[in-house]
Coordinates of C-alpha atoms and ligand atoms in Angstrom, one line a residue:
M1 CA 0.0 0.0 0.0
C2 CA 1.4 3.4 -0.8
G3 CA 2.6 5.5 2.0
I4 CA 3.4 9.2 2.2
V5 CA 5.7 11.1 4.5
G6 CA 6.6 14.8 5.0
Y7 CA 8.9 16.8 7.2
A8 CA 9.5 20.5 7.8
G9 CA 11.9 21.5 10.6
Q10 CA 15.3 22.5 11.7
N11 CA 17.1 19.3 10.6
Q12 CA 18.1 17.9 7.3
A13 CA 14.9 16.6 5.6
A14 CA 16.4 13.9 3.4
P15 CA 17.6 11.5 6.1
I16 CA 14.4 11.9 8.1
L17 CA 12.3 11.3 5.0
V18 CA 14.3 8.1 4.1
D19 CA 14.1 6.9 7.7
S20 CA 10.4 7.5 7.8
L21 CA 9.9 5.7 4.5
K22 CA 11.7 2.7 6.0
K23 CA 9.2 2.6 8.8
L24 CA 6.5 2.3 6.2
E25 CA 8.2 -0.7 4.4
Y26 CA 6.0 -3.2 6.2
R27 CA 3.0 -1.9 4.2
G28 CA 4.6 -3.3 1.0
Y29 CA 6.0 -1.2 -1.8
D30 CA 7.8 -1.5 -5.1
S31 CA 9.4 1.9 -5.5
A32 CA 10.1 5.0 -3.5
G33 CA 11.0 8.7 -3.9
I34 CA 11.5 12.0 -2.2
T35 CA 11.4 15.7 -3.1
I36 CA 13.3 18.2 -0.9
L37 CA 13.0 21.9 -1.3
N38 CA 15.7 24.5 -0.8
G39 CA 15.0 27.3 -3.2
E40 CA 14.5 24.6 -5.9
L41 CA 12.7 21.3 -5.8
A42 CA 15.0 18.3 -6.0
T43 CA 13.4 14.9 -6.7
Y44 CA 14.9 11.5 -6.4
K45 CA 13.1 8.2 -7.2
A46 CA 14.1 4.6 -7.5
V47 CA 12.4 1.2 -8.2
G48 CA 13.0 -1.5 -5.6
K49 CA 14.0 -1.2 -2.0
I50 CA 14.6 2.1 -0.2
A51 CA 18.2 1.2 -0.2
E52 CA 18.1 1.8 -4.0
L53 CA 16.8 5.3 -3.3
E54 CA 19.4 6.0 -0.7
A55 CA 22.1 4.9 -3.2
I56 CA 21.2 7.7 -5.6
L57 CA 20.9 10.5 -3.1
P58 CA 23.8 12.9 -3.3
D59 CA 25.8 13.4 0.0
D60 CA 25.6 17.1 -0.1
L61 CA 21.8 17.5 0.1
N62 CA 20.8 20.5 2.1
A63 CA 17.1 21.2 2.7
C64 CA 14.9 21.2 5.8
I65 CA 11.6 20.5 4.1
G66 CA 10.5 17.6 2.0
I67 CA 8.0 15.0 1.1
G68 CA 8.4 11.3 0.3
H69 CA 6.5 8.2 -0.9
T70 CA 6.6 4.4 -1.0
R71 CA 4.5 3.2 -4.0
W72 CA 2.6 0.0 -4.4
A73 CA 1.6 0.1 -8.0
T74 CA -2.1 0.4 -8.9
H75 CA -1.9 2.5 -12.1
G76 CA 1.1 1.7 -14.2
K77 CA 4.0 -0.6 -13.7
P78 CA 6.6 -0.3 -11.0
E79 CA 9.0 1.9 -12.9
T80 CA 10.9 5.0 -11.9
R81 CA 8.7 7.3 -14.0
N82 CA 5.6 6.0 -12.2
A83 CA 7.2 6.4 -8.7
H84 CA 6.2 9.5 -6.7
P85 CA 6.7 12.3 -6.2
H86 CA 5.1 13.6 -9.4
M87 CA 6.1 16.9 -10.7
S88 CA 4.6 19.7 -12.7
L89 CA 7.4 22.2 -13.2
N90 CA 7.6 24.0 -9.8
I91 CA 5.2 21.6 -7.9
S92 CA 5.8 18.2 -6.4
V93 CA 3.1 15.9 -5.1
V94 CA 2.9 12.6 -3.2
H95 CA -0.4 10.8 -3.0
N96 CA -1.9 7.7 -1.4
G97 CA -5.3 6.5 -2.7
I98 CA -7.0 6.2 -6.0
I99 CA -8.3 9.0 -8.2
E100 CA -11.3 7.4 -9.9
N101 CA -11.9 10.1 -12.5
Y102 CA -8.2 10.6 -13.5
M103 CA -8.8 9.7 -17.1
V104 CA -11.3 12.5 -17.7
L105 CA -9.0 15.0 -15.9
K106 CA -6.0 13.8 -17.8
E107 CA -7.7 14.2 -21.1
K108 CA -8.6 17.8 -20.2
L109 CA -5.1 18.6 -19.0
I110 CA -3.6 17.2 -22.3
T111 CA -5.9 19.6 -24.2
Q112 CA -4.5 22.4 -22.0
G113 CA -1.0 21.4 -23.1
Y114 CA 0.3 19.2 -20.3
E115 CA 2.5 16.3 -21.1
F116 CA 2.3 13.2 -18.9
E117 CA 5.4 11.3 -17.9
S118 CA 3.8 8.6 -15.9
D119 CA 0.8 6.2 -16.2
T120 CA -0.4 7.1 -12.7
D121 CA -3.6 8.7 -11.6
T122 CA -1.5 11.0 -9.3
E123 CA 0.2 13.0 -12.0
V124 CA -3.1 14.8 -12.8
I125 CA -3.0 16.3 -9.3
A126 CA 0.4 17.9 -9.9
H127 CA -0.7 19.3 -13.2
M128 CA -4.0 20.6 -11.9
L129 CA -2.2 22.4 -9.1
H130 CA 0.2 23.9 -11.5
H131 CA -2.6 24.9 -13.9
K132 CA -4.7 26.6 -11.3
M133 CA -1.7 28.3 -9.7
N134 CA -0.7 29.9 -12.9
A135 CA -4.2 31.2 -13.6
D136 CA -4.8 34.7 -12.5
N137 CA -1.2 35.8 -13.4
G138 CA 0.3 33.3 -11.0
K139 CA -0.9 35.2 -7.9
R140 CA -2.5 32.2 -6.3
D141 CA -1.2 30.2 -3.3
L142 CA -0.8 26.4 -3.0
L143 CA -3.4 26.0 -0.3
S144 CA -6.2 27.7 -2.2
V145 CA -5.4 25.8 -5.5
M146 CA -5.3 22.5 -3.5
K147 CA -8.8 23.3 -2.2
E148 CA -10.1 23.8 -5.7
T149 CA -8.3 20.8 -7.1
I150 CA -9.5 18.3 -4.6
K151 CA -13.1 19.4 -5.3
C152 CA -12.6 18.0 -8.8
L153 CA -11.2 14.7 -7.6
E154 CA -13.4 11.6 -7.2
G155 CA -11.9 8.8 -5.2
S156 CA -9.6 8.6 -2.2
Y157 CA -6.5 10.6 -1.3
A158 CA -4.0 11.6 1.2
I159 CA -1.9 14.2 -0.5
A160 CA 1.2 16.3 0.4
A161 CA 2.5 18.9 -2.0
L162 CA 5.4 21.4 -2.2
C163 CA 5.8 24.4 -4.4
N164 CA 9.1 26.2 -4.8
D165 CA 7.3 29.6 -4.5
E166 CA 6.4 28.7 -1.0
P167 CA 9.7 27.4 0.4
D168 CA 8.7 27.0 4.1
R169 CA 5.5 24.9 4.0
M170 CA 3.8 21.9 2.5
V171 CA 0.1 21.6 1.8
F172 CA -1.8 18.5 2.7
A173 CA -5.4 17.1 2.1
R174 CA -7.3 14.0 3.0
K175 CA -10.3 12.0 1.9
D176 CA -10.7 8.2 2.6
S177 CA -7.0 7.6 2.9
P178 CA -5.2 8.0 6.3
L179 CA -3.2 11.0 7.1
V180 CA -1.7 11.9 10.5
L181 CA 0.6 14.8 11.5
G182 CA 3.3 14.7 14.2
I183 CA 4.4 17.6 16.3
G184 CA 8.1 17.3 17.2
E185 CA 10.6 19.5 19.0
D186 CA 12.7 20.1 15.9
G187 CA 9.9 20.2 13.4
N188 CA 6.6 18.8 12.2
Y189 CA 5.8 15.6 10.3
A190 CA 3.1 14.2 8.1
A191 CA 2.6 10.5 7.2
S192 CA 0.1 7.8 6.2
D193 CA 0.6 6.3 9.6
V194 CA 2.3 7.1 12.9
T195 CA 5.0 4.5 12.5
A196 CA 6.7 6.7 10.1
F197 CA 7.6 9.3 12.7
L198 CA 7.1 7.5 16.0
K199 CA 10.9 7.7 16.6
Y200 CA 10.7 11.5 16.5
T201 CA 7.4 12.3 18.3
K202 CA 4.4 10.7 19.9
D203 CA 2.3 13.8 19.7
V204 CA -0.1 13.6 16.8
I205 CA -3.0 15.2 15.1
Y206 CA -5.3 12.9 13.1
I207 CA -6.6 14.6 9.9
N208 CA -10.2 13.7 9.0
D209 CA -11.8 13.4 5.6
N210 CA -12.3 16.7 3.8
E211 CA -9.7 18.5 5.8
I212 CA -6.9 20.4 4.2
G213 CA -4.0 22.4 5.7
T214 CA -0.4 23.6 5.8
L215 CA 2.5 22.3 7.7
S216 CA 5.8 24.2 8.3
S217 CA 8.6 23.9 10.8
D218 CA 6.7 25.6 13.6
E219 CA 3.1 25.8 12.6
I220 CA 0.3 23.5 11.5
N221 CA -3.0 24.9 10.2
V222 CA -6.0 22.8 9.4
F223 CA -9.1 24.0 7.5
D224 CA -12.4 22.6 6.3
L225 CA -13.3 22.8 2.6
E226 CA -15.1 26.1 3.2
G227 CA -11.9 27.6 4.5
N228 CA -12.9 27.7 8.2
S229 CA -9.9 27.2 10.5
L230 CA -10.3 24.1 12.7
T231 CA -9.0 23.5 16.2
K232 CA -7.6 20.0 16.3
D233 CA -6.8 18.0 19.4
V234 CA -3.2 16.8 19.9
E235 CA -3.2 13.2 21.0
T236 CA -0.4 11.2 22.5
V237 CA 0.2 7.8 20.8
E238 CA 0.7 5.0 23.4
W239 CA 1.7 2.3 20.8
N240 CA 5.2 1.0 20.3
L241 CA 6.5 0.6 16.8
E242 CA 5.3 -3.0 16.3
A243 CA 1.8 -2.3 17.5
A244 CA 1.7 0.8 15.3
E245 CA 2.6 -1.2 12.2
K246 CA -0.5 -3.2 12.8
A247 CA -2.5 0.0 13.5
G248 CA -3.2 -1.4 17.0
Y249 CA -4.6 -4.7 15.7
E250 CA -3.1 -7.8 17.3
H251 CA -2.4 -9.4 13.9
F252 CA -2.0 -8.3 10.3
M253 CA -4.8 -10.7 9.4
L254 CA -7.2 -8.9 11.7
K255 CA -6.1 -5.6 10.3
E256 CA -6.6 -6.8 6.8
I257 CA -10.0 -8.1 7.6
H258 CA -10.9 -4.7 8.9
E259 CA -9.5 -3.0 5.8
Q260 CA -12.1 -4.6 3.6
P261 CA -14.6 -1.7 3.5
T262 CA -11.8 0.3 2.0
S263 CA -10.1 -2.3 -0.1
I264 CA -13.4 -3.3 -1.8
Q265 CA -14.1 0.4 -2.6
N266 CA -10.6 0.6 -4.2
T267 CA -11.4 -2.6 -6.2
F268 CA -14.5 -1.1 -7.8
A269 CA -13.3 2.6 -7.8
G270 CA -14.2 4.3 -11.1
K271 CA -15.7 1.1 -12.6
L272 CA -19.3 0.9 -11.5
L273 CA -21.6 2.8 -13.9
E274 CA -24.8 2.7 -11.9
L275 CA -26.8 4.9 -14.2
E276 CA -26.0 2.9 -17.3
G277 CA -26.3 -0.4 -15.4
N278 CA -22.8 -1.4 -16.6
V279 CA -19.2 -1.7 -15.6
R280 CA -16.2 0.0 -17.1
L281 CA -13.4 -2.4 -17.8
D282 CA -11.1 -0.5 -20.2
E283 CA -8.2 -2.8 -19.5
L284 CA -10.0 -5.8 -21.0
Y285 CA -8.7 -6.3 -24.5
L286 CA -11.6 -8.2 -26.0
S287 CA -13.5 -6.9 -29.0
K288 CA -17.3 -6.9 -29.1
E289 CA -17.1 -9.7 -31.6
Q290 CA -14.8 -11.8 -29.4
I291 CA -17.1 -11.3 -26.4
K292 CA -20.2 -12.2 -28.5
N293 CA -18.6 -15.3 -29.8
L294 CA -17.3 -16.6 -26.5
R295 CA -18.6 -20.1 -25.9
R296 CA -16.5 -21.3 -23.0
A297 CA -14.2 -20.0 -20.3
T298 CA -11.8 -21.9 -18.1
I299 CA -10.8 -20.5 -14.7
I300 CA -7.5 -21.6 -13.4
A301 CA -6.3 -20.9 -9.8
C302 CA -5.1 -22.4 -6.5
G303 CA -6.2 -22.3 -2.9
T304 CA -8.3 -19.3 -2.0
S305 CA -8.1 -18.0 -5.5
W306 CA -9.6 -21.3 -6.7
N307 CA -12.5 -20.8 -4.3
A308 CA -13.1 -17.4 -5.7
G309 CA -13.0 -19.0 -9.1
I310 CA -16.0 -21.3 -8.3
L311 CA -18.1 -18.2 -7.6
G312 CA -16.8 -16.8 -10.9
K313 CA -18.0 -19.9 -12.7
Y314 CA -21.5 -19.5 -11.3
L315 CA -21.5 -15.7 -12.1
F316 CA -20.3 -16.2 -15.7
E317 CA -22.9 -18.8 -16.4
K318 CA -25.8 -16.9 -14.8
L319 CA -25.0 -13.4 -15.8
A320 CA -23.1 -13.9 -19.1
G321 CA -24.4 -17.2 -20.4
I322 CA -20.8 -18.5 -20.8
H323 CA -20.1 -22.1 -20.0
T324 CA -17.3 -22.0 -17.5
D325 CA -15.0 -24.7 -16.1
I326 CA -13.0 -24.2 -13.0
E327 CA -9.7 -26.0 -12.8
T328 CA -7.1 -26.4 -10.0
A329 CA -3.9 -25.2 -11.7
S330 CA -1.8 -28.0 -10.4
E331 CA -4.1 -30.6 -11.9
F332 CA -4.8 -28.7 -15.1
R333 CA -1.2 -28.6 -16.1
Y334 CA -0.9 -32.4 -16.1
G335 CA -4.3 -33.1 -17.6
N336 CA -5.4 -33.3 -21.2
P337 CA -7.5 -30.2 -21.5
V338 CA -9.7 -30.0 -24.6
L339 CA -9.4 -26.3 -25.5
C340 CA -9.6 -24.3 -28.7
G341 CA -8.6 -20.9 -29.7
E342 CA -12.1 -19.3 -29.4
E343 CA -12.0 -19.9 -25.6
L344 CA -11.0 -17.7 -22.7
T345 CA -8.7 -18.6 -19.8
I346 CA -9.0 -16.6 -16.6
A347 CA -6.2 -17.0 -14.2
I348 CA -6.9 -15.8 -10.6
T349 CA -3.8 -15.3 -8.4
Q350 CA -3.4 -12.6 -5.8
S351 CA 0.4 -12.8 -5.9
G352 CA 0.7 -13.3 -9.6
E353 CA 3.6 -15.6 -9.0
T354 CA 2.1 -19.0 -8.1
A355 CA 4.1 -21.5 -10.1
D356 CA 1.2 -23.9 -10.8
T357 CA -1.0 -21.1 -12.0
L358 CA 1.7 -19.7 -14.3
A359 CA 2.4 -23.1 -15.7
A360 CA -1.3 -23.8 -16.4
V361 CA -1.7 -20.4 -18.1
R362 CA 1.3 -21.2 -20.3
S363 CA -0.2 -24.5 -21.2
S364 CA -3.6 -23.0 -22.1
K365 CA -1.9 -20.4 -24.3
S366 CA -0.3 -23.2 -26.2
Y367 CA -3.9 -24.1 -27.4
G368 CA -4.3 -20.5 -28.6
C369 CA -6.7 -19.4 -25.8
R370 CA -6.9 -15.7 -24.9
S371 CA -6.0 -15.1 -21.3
I372 CA -7.1 -12.7 -18.6
A373 CA -5.2 -12.4 -15.3
I374 CA -6.9 -11.3 -12.1
T375 CA -4.2 -10.3 -9.7
N376 CA -3.3 -8.0 -6.9
V377 CA 0.3 -7.3 -7.8
V378 CA 1.1 -4.9 -10.6
G379 CA 4.0 -6.1 -12.7
S380 CA 3.9 -9.6 -11.4
T381 CA 4.8 -12.5 -13.7
I382 CA 1.2 -13.4 -14.6
T383 CA 0.7 -9.8 -15.9
R384 CA 3.4 -10.3 -18.4
E385 CA 2.0 -13.6 -19.7
S386 CA -1.6 -12.7 -20.1
D387 CA -3.4 -10.8 -22.8
S388 CA -5.4 -8.6 -20.3
V389 CA -5.0 -7.9 -16.7
L390 CA -7.6 -6.9 -14.1
Y391 CA -6.0 -5.6 -10.9
T392 CA -7.8 -6.2 -7.7
R393 CA -6.3 -3.2 -6.0
A394 CA -6.7 -4.5 -2.5
G395 CA -3.3 -3.2 -1.3
P396 CA -0.6 -5.6 -0.1
E397 CA -1.6 -8.4 2.2
I398 CA 0.9 -9.4 4.8
G399 CA -0.9 -12.2 6.6
V400 CA -0.4 -15.6 4.9
A401 CA -4.2 -16.2 5.0
A402 CA -5.8 -14.4 2.1
T403 CA -8.7 -12.2 3.3
K404 CA -9.0 -8.8 1.6
T405 CA -7.5 -10.2 -1.6
F406 CA -10.2 -12.9 -1.7
T407 CA -13.0 -10.4 -1.4
A408 CA -11.3 -8.2 -4.0
Q409 CA -11.2 -11.2 -6.3
L410 CA -14.9 -11.7 -5.8
I411 CA -15.7 -8.1 -6.6
T412 CA -13.5 -8.3 -9.7
L413 CA -15.4 -11.4 -10.8
Y414 CA -18.8 -9.7 -10.3
M415 CA -17.6 -6.8 -12.4
L416 CA -16.3 -9.0 -15.2
A417 CA -19.5 -11.1 -15.2
I418 CA -21.7 -8.0 -15.4
Y419 CA -19.5 -6.5 -18.1
L420 CA -19.6 -9.7 -20.2
G421 CA -23.3 -10.2 -19.5
R422 CA -24.2 -6.7 -20.6
S423 CA -22.0 -7.0 -23.7
R424 CA -23.6 -10.3 -24.6
K425 CA -27.1 -8.9 -23.8
V426 CA -27.7 -11.7 -21.3
I427 CA -28.6 -9.4 -18.5
S428 CA -30.7 -6.2 -18.8
P429 CA -29.4 -2.8 -17.7
D430 CA -31.9 -3.0 -14.8
D431 CA -30.7 -6.3 -13.5
A432 CA -27.1 -5.1 -13.8
K433 CA -28.1 -1.9 -11.9
K434 CA -29.5 -3.9 -9.0
L435 CA -26.2 -5.8 -8.7
I436 CA -24.2 -2.6 -8.9
I437 CA -26.3 -0.9 -6.2
S438 CA -25.7 -4.0 -4.0
L439 CA -22.0 -3.9 -4.7
K440 CA -21.8 -0.3 -3.7
K441 CA -23.5 -1.1 -0.4
L442 CA -20.9 -3.7 0.6
P443 CA -18.4 -1.4 2.3
G444 CA -21.0 -0.1 4.7
Q445 CA -22.4 -3.6 5.2
I446 CA -19.0 -5.1 5.9
Q447 CA -18.4 -2.4 8.4
K448 CA -21.6 -3.4 10.2
I449 CA -20.3 -7.0 10.5
L450 CA -17.0 -5.7 11.8
N451 CA -18.8 -3.6 14.4
K452 CA -20.5 -6.7 15.7
K453 CA -17.6 -9.0 15.7
D454 CA -17.9 -9.8 19.4
A455 CA -20.8 -12.2 18.7
I456 CA -18.6 -14.1 16.2
K457 CA -15.7 -14.1 18.7
E458 CA -17.9 -15.6 21.4
C459 CA -19.1 -18.3 19.0
A460 CA -15.5 -19.1 17.9
E461 CA -14.4 -19.5 21.5
Q462 CA -17.2 -21.8 22.3
F463 CA -16.0 -24.4 19.7
A464 CA -12.3 -23.6 19.7
D465 CA -11.4 -27.0 21.3
K466 CA -13.1 -29.1 18.6
R467 CA -11.1 -31.4 16.4
D468 CA -13.3 -31.2 13.3
Y469 CA -15.6 -28.6 11.7
F470 CA -17.9 -28.7 8.7
F471 CA -18.9 -25.8 6.5
I472 CA -21.9 -26.3 4.2
G473 CA -23.5 -24.2 1.6
R474 CA -25.2 -24.5 -1.8
Y475 CA -24.7 -22.8 -5.1
L476 CA -23.1 -19.4 -4.5
N477 CA -22.6 -20.3 -0.9
Y478 CA -20.7 -23.4 -1.7
P479 CA -17.4 -21.6 -2.5
V480 CA -18.0 -19.6 0.7
A481 CA -18.1 -22.9 2.6
L482 CA -14.9 -24.1 0.9
E483 CA -13.1 -20.8 1.6
A484 CA -14.3 -20.7 5.3
A485 CA -13.0 -24.3 5.8
L486 CA -9.7 -23.4 4.2
K487 CA -9.3 -20.3 6.4
L488 CA -10.1 -22.3 9.6
K489 CA -7.7 -25.1 8.9
E490 CA -4.8 -23.1 7.8
I491 CA -4.7 -20.7 10.8
S492 CA -6.3 -22.8 13.6
Y493 CA -5.1 -26.3 12.5
I494 CA -8.6 -27.6 13.1
H495 CA -9.6 -30.2 10.5
A496 CA -12.3 -28.5 8.5
E497 CA -14.3 -29.6 5.5
G498 CA -16.2 -27.4 3.1
Y499 CA -19.0 -29.2 1.5
A500 CA -21.8 -28.7 -1.0
A501 CA -24.7 -29.1 1.5
G502 CA -26.5 -31.6 -0.8
E503 CA -23.5 -33.9 -0.9
L504 CA -23.4 -34.6 2.9
K505 CA -25.7 -37.6 2.7
H506 CA -23.4 -39.2 0.1
G507 CA -20.6 -39.9 2.7
P508 CA -19.5 -37.2 5.1
L509 CA -22.8 -37.4 7.1
A510 CA -21.1 -40.5 8.7
L511 CA -18.7 -38.1 10.4
I512 CA -21.2 -35.8 12.0
T513 CA -21.6 -36.2 15.8
E514 CA -22.4 -33.9 18.7
D515 CA -18.7 -33.0 18.6
T516 CA -18.7 -31.7 15.0
P517 CA -19.8 -28.0 14.7
V518 CA -21.5 -27.5 11.3
V519 CA -21.5 -24.0 9.9
A520 CA -24.4 -23.6 7.4
I521 CA -24.3 -20.6 5.1
A522 CA -28.0 -19.9 4.9
T523 CA -28.6 -16.5 3.4
K524 CA -31.9 -16.0 1.6
G525 CA -32.0 -17.2 -2.0
H526 CA -33.3 -19.9 -4.2
T527 CA -31.4 -22.7 -2.3
Y528 CA -32.4 -21.4 1.2
D529 CA -35.1 -24.1 1.8
K530 CA -32.8 -26.8 0.7
V531 CA -30.1 -25.6 3.1
L532 CA -32.7 -25.7 5.9
S533 CA -33.3 -29.4 5.1
N534 CA -29.5 -30.0 5.2
I535 CA -29.4 -28.3 8.6
K536 CA -32.1 -30.7 9.8
E537 CA -30.0 -33.7 8.6
V538 CA -27.1 -32.7 10.7
K539 CA -29.2 -31.7 13.7
A540 CA -30.6 -35.2 13.6
R541 CA -27.0 -36.4 14.2
N542 CA -26.8 -34.0 17.2
A543 CA -24.4 -31.6 15.6
N544 CA -24.2 -28.0 16.8
V545 CA -25.3 -25.8 14.0
I546 CA -24.0 -22.3 13.5
A547 CA -25.9 -20.6 10.7
V548 CA -24.8 -17.5 8.8
A549 CA -28.1 -15.8 8.0
D550 CA -29.6 -12.5 6.9
E551 CA -30.3 -10.0 9.7
D552 CA -34.1 -10.1 8.9
D553 CA -34.4 -13.9 8.8
T554 CA -37.0 -14.8 11.4
E555 CA -37.1 -18.5 10.5
I556 CA -33.5 -19.6 11.0
E557 CA -33.5 -19.6 14.8
K558 CA -35.8 -22.6 14.7
Y559 CA -33.2 -24.6 13.0
A560 CA -29.8 -23.4 14.2
D561 CA -28.2 -23.3 17.6
I562 CA -26.3 -20.1 17.0
V563 CA -27.1 -17.5 14.3
L564 CA -24.4 -15.2 13.0
R565 CA -26.3 -12.3 11.4
I566 CA -25.1 -10.4 8.4
P567 CA -26.8 -7.5 6.6
T568 CA -29.4 -8.6 4.1
S569 CA -28.1 -8.3 0.5
H570 CA -28.8 -9.3 -3.1
E571 CA -28.7 -13.1 -3.2
M572 CA -25.7 -13.0 -5.6
I573 CA -23.7 -10.5 -3.6
A574 CA -24.3 -12.0 -0.1
P575 CA -21.3 -14.4 -0.4
V576 CA -19.0 -11.5 0.2
L577 CA -20.6 -10.7 3.5
S578 CA -20.8 -14.3 4.6
S579 CA -17.1 -14.6 3.8
V580 CA -16.1 -11.7 6.0
A581 CA -18.1 -13.1 8.9
L582 CA -16.4 -16.5 8.5
Q583 CA -12.9 -14.9 8.2
L584 CA -13.6 -13.5 11.7
L585 CA -14.7 -16.9 12.9
A586 CA -11.5 -18.5 11.7
Y587 CA -9.4 -15.7 13.2
Y588 CA -11.0 -15.8 16.6
T589 CA -10.8 -19.6 16.7
A590 CA -7.1 -19.5 15.9
L591 CA -6.6 -16.7 18.5
A592 CA -8.3 -18.8 21.2
R593 CA -6.0 -21.7 20.4
G594 CA -2.9 -19.5 20.6
C595 CA -1.9 -20.2 17.0
S596 CA 0.7 -18.3 14.9
I597 CA -2.0 -16.5 12.9
D598 CA 0.0 -14.3 10.5
K599 CA 2.5 -17.1 9.7
P600 CA 0.9 -20.5 10.0
R601 CA 3.1 -23.5 10.1
N602 CA 4.3 -25.0 6.8
L603 CA 2.7 -22.2 4.7
A604 CA 4.1 -19.4 2.5
K605 CA 2.4 -16.3 1.2
S606 CA 3.6 -16.8 -2.3
V607 CA 4.0 -20.4 -3.6
T608 CA 6.6 -19.9 -6.4
V609 CA 7.6 -23.6 -6.5
E610 CA 5.7 -26.6 -7.8
Ligands
M6R1 O1 -1.2 -15.9 -4.9 P1 -2.2 -16.9 -5.3 O2 -3.6 -16.4 -5.1 O3 -2.0 -17.6 -6.6 O4 -2.1 -18.1 -4.2 C1 -2.8 -19.3 -4.2 C2 -2.8 -19.9 -2.9 O5 -1.5 -20.3 -2.5 C3 -3.4 -19.0 -1.8 O6 -4.7 -18.6 -2.2 C4 -3.6 -19.7 -0.5 O7 -4.5 -20.7 -0.6 C5 -4.0 -18.7 0.6 N1 -2.9 -18.0 1.1 C6 -4.8 -19.2 1.7 O8 -5.3 -18.3 2.5

């Protein structure tokens, strides 16, 4: 995830900026850069580790104000020209977040004569500031043009900017991306999180959405968007560095579960066209004719990504009328797939580096299939080997257990299915619109689940000593059951099975006893009654049944021992909500068992070997 830093004070800025950027390394990044200001702006950027940036910094730098950035690519590859800060002549900008309408703004700036050096969304901010500053005979100041600029931005941002006409201060602004200021003895600091400057000060001011201001060596001013001056509380941070990296959460996994309202928003930022009942997927290089003629798609993935792929299969078949197979990459590569050139291969891999998935995609390409990669890592190997890439934009995931990258994959699959379905005229604009409206509600609904996590924790603790667990669901809830079982087994080491609820009676029912908790995903939909029957089957074997159900379901309590409520949603979208609830169940179970949650035994985050 990108991180920004800033410093204005009595000391040399460059070492402080570099040191602060190092503290943000845990967030994940692929390039870094700084701008310092001493009469002139001097900018240095490098791809790779911060050590690469340090290596290009001259020894004789002399400036007491500057801004810096670690970039985790979302728009454009990890290349020096895409690294921040971005410049527009006498202005330098760092940005964390996503500008959804950057294409429209970019086109306008190009007609105004601006040339773009990068593929990023951020560069539009630099040029807009420059453009506005030079209107009115250049008599404008950076704060007022920042205020005007951010009013034109759709999306999320924490921004820090410098202008060489204003040598003593930086301007900052925030909406939907974190920004905190530090008040030190030898100067003031700005950063995406307090870890960046915790070494220098623990006195902080948290900047809220739609606040803007200036920071200099001895002064911080914060305003609302109407220009009213705000009085901000100075708080003292009690965390140590390690706790601060996890933003106070005990584990990265819990932090990443809590990031989902934001990560999901980033996944669909700028893509959901509610009024038109459609999705914008400019990065999908398929002609209308190719989409119309699609007869079959094959989804290839491993682990959690494979579970996401099952939902993808159901979505493509229902919404786009495309026959879809779902294949485990490690099996596909050694099978004898019957494929032809008219078909589509969709590889899902959060890391973009999974050896089996890469090998399977290469194999499918040898049949002449077109390929789409769905991945979270810009510039990863899969992106170089696929015809089109859809980035999930969930931000880096540090916990080995996939959580926010899984829900981001689901959102991407919804968007792709809607796009293909609309292009093929399988779903109407009205039906697409209903799905889009439901997708947009997800961040708020996930937040509601997170706010009520104590009920899930209590349930997890009640069954934390069990040896076996079953998760059952039908149709769209079947992949939810598989993923919930995978999550539980990998972090709590409890044996867990995910099963299609209708399959229980064909074997596994023999395993169900009063000691086997069964989690039934029982959200309302056309398989709801069937799942109730399956609950009865396991109840008859004395199992404890935990149901995941809609908040307004008045029936379910008659069937289940414990009900975990989630906000009521569109039948097709509800799997995202159930998944979040069950991520929490796995987490709190593992916590109660004292497991190594972020680094489970025997597992790696990225499986680059066969
Ligand atoms: O990076 P990928 O999505 O290709 O990884 C595939 C699996 O190794 C991965 O999903 C794994 O199952 C998860 N870490 C489990 O939480």
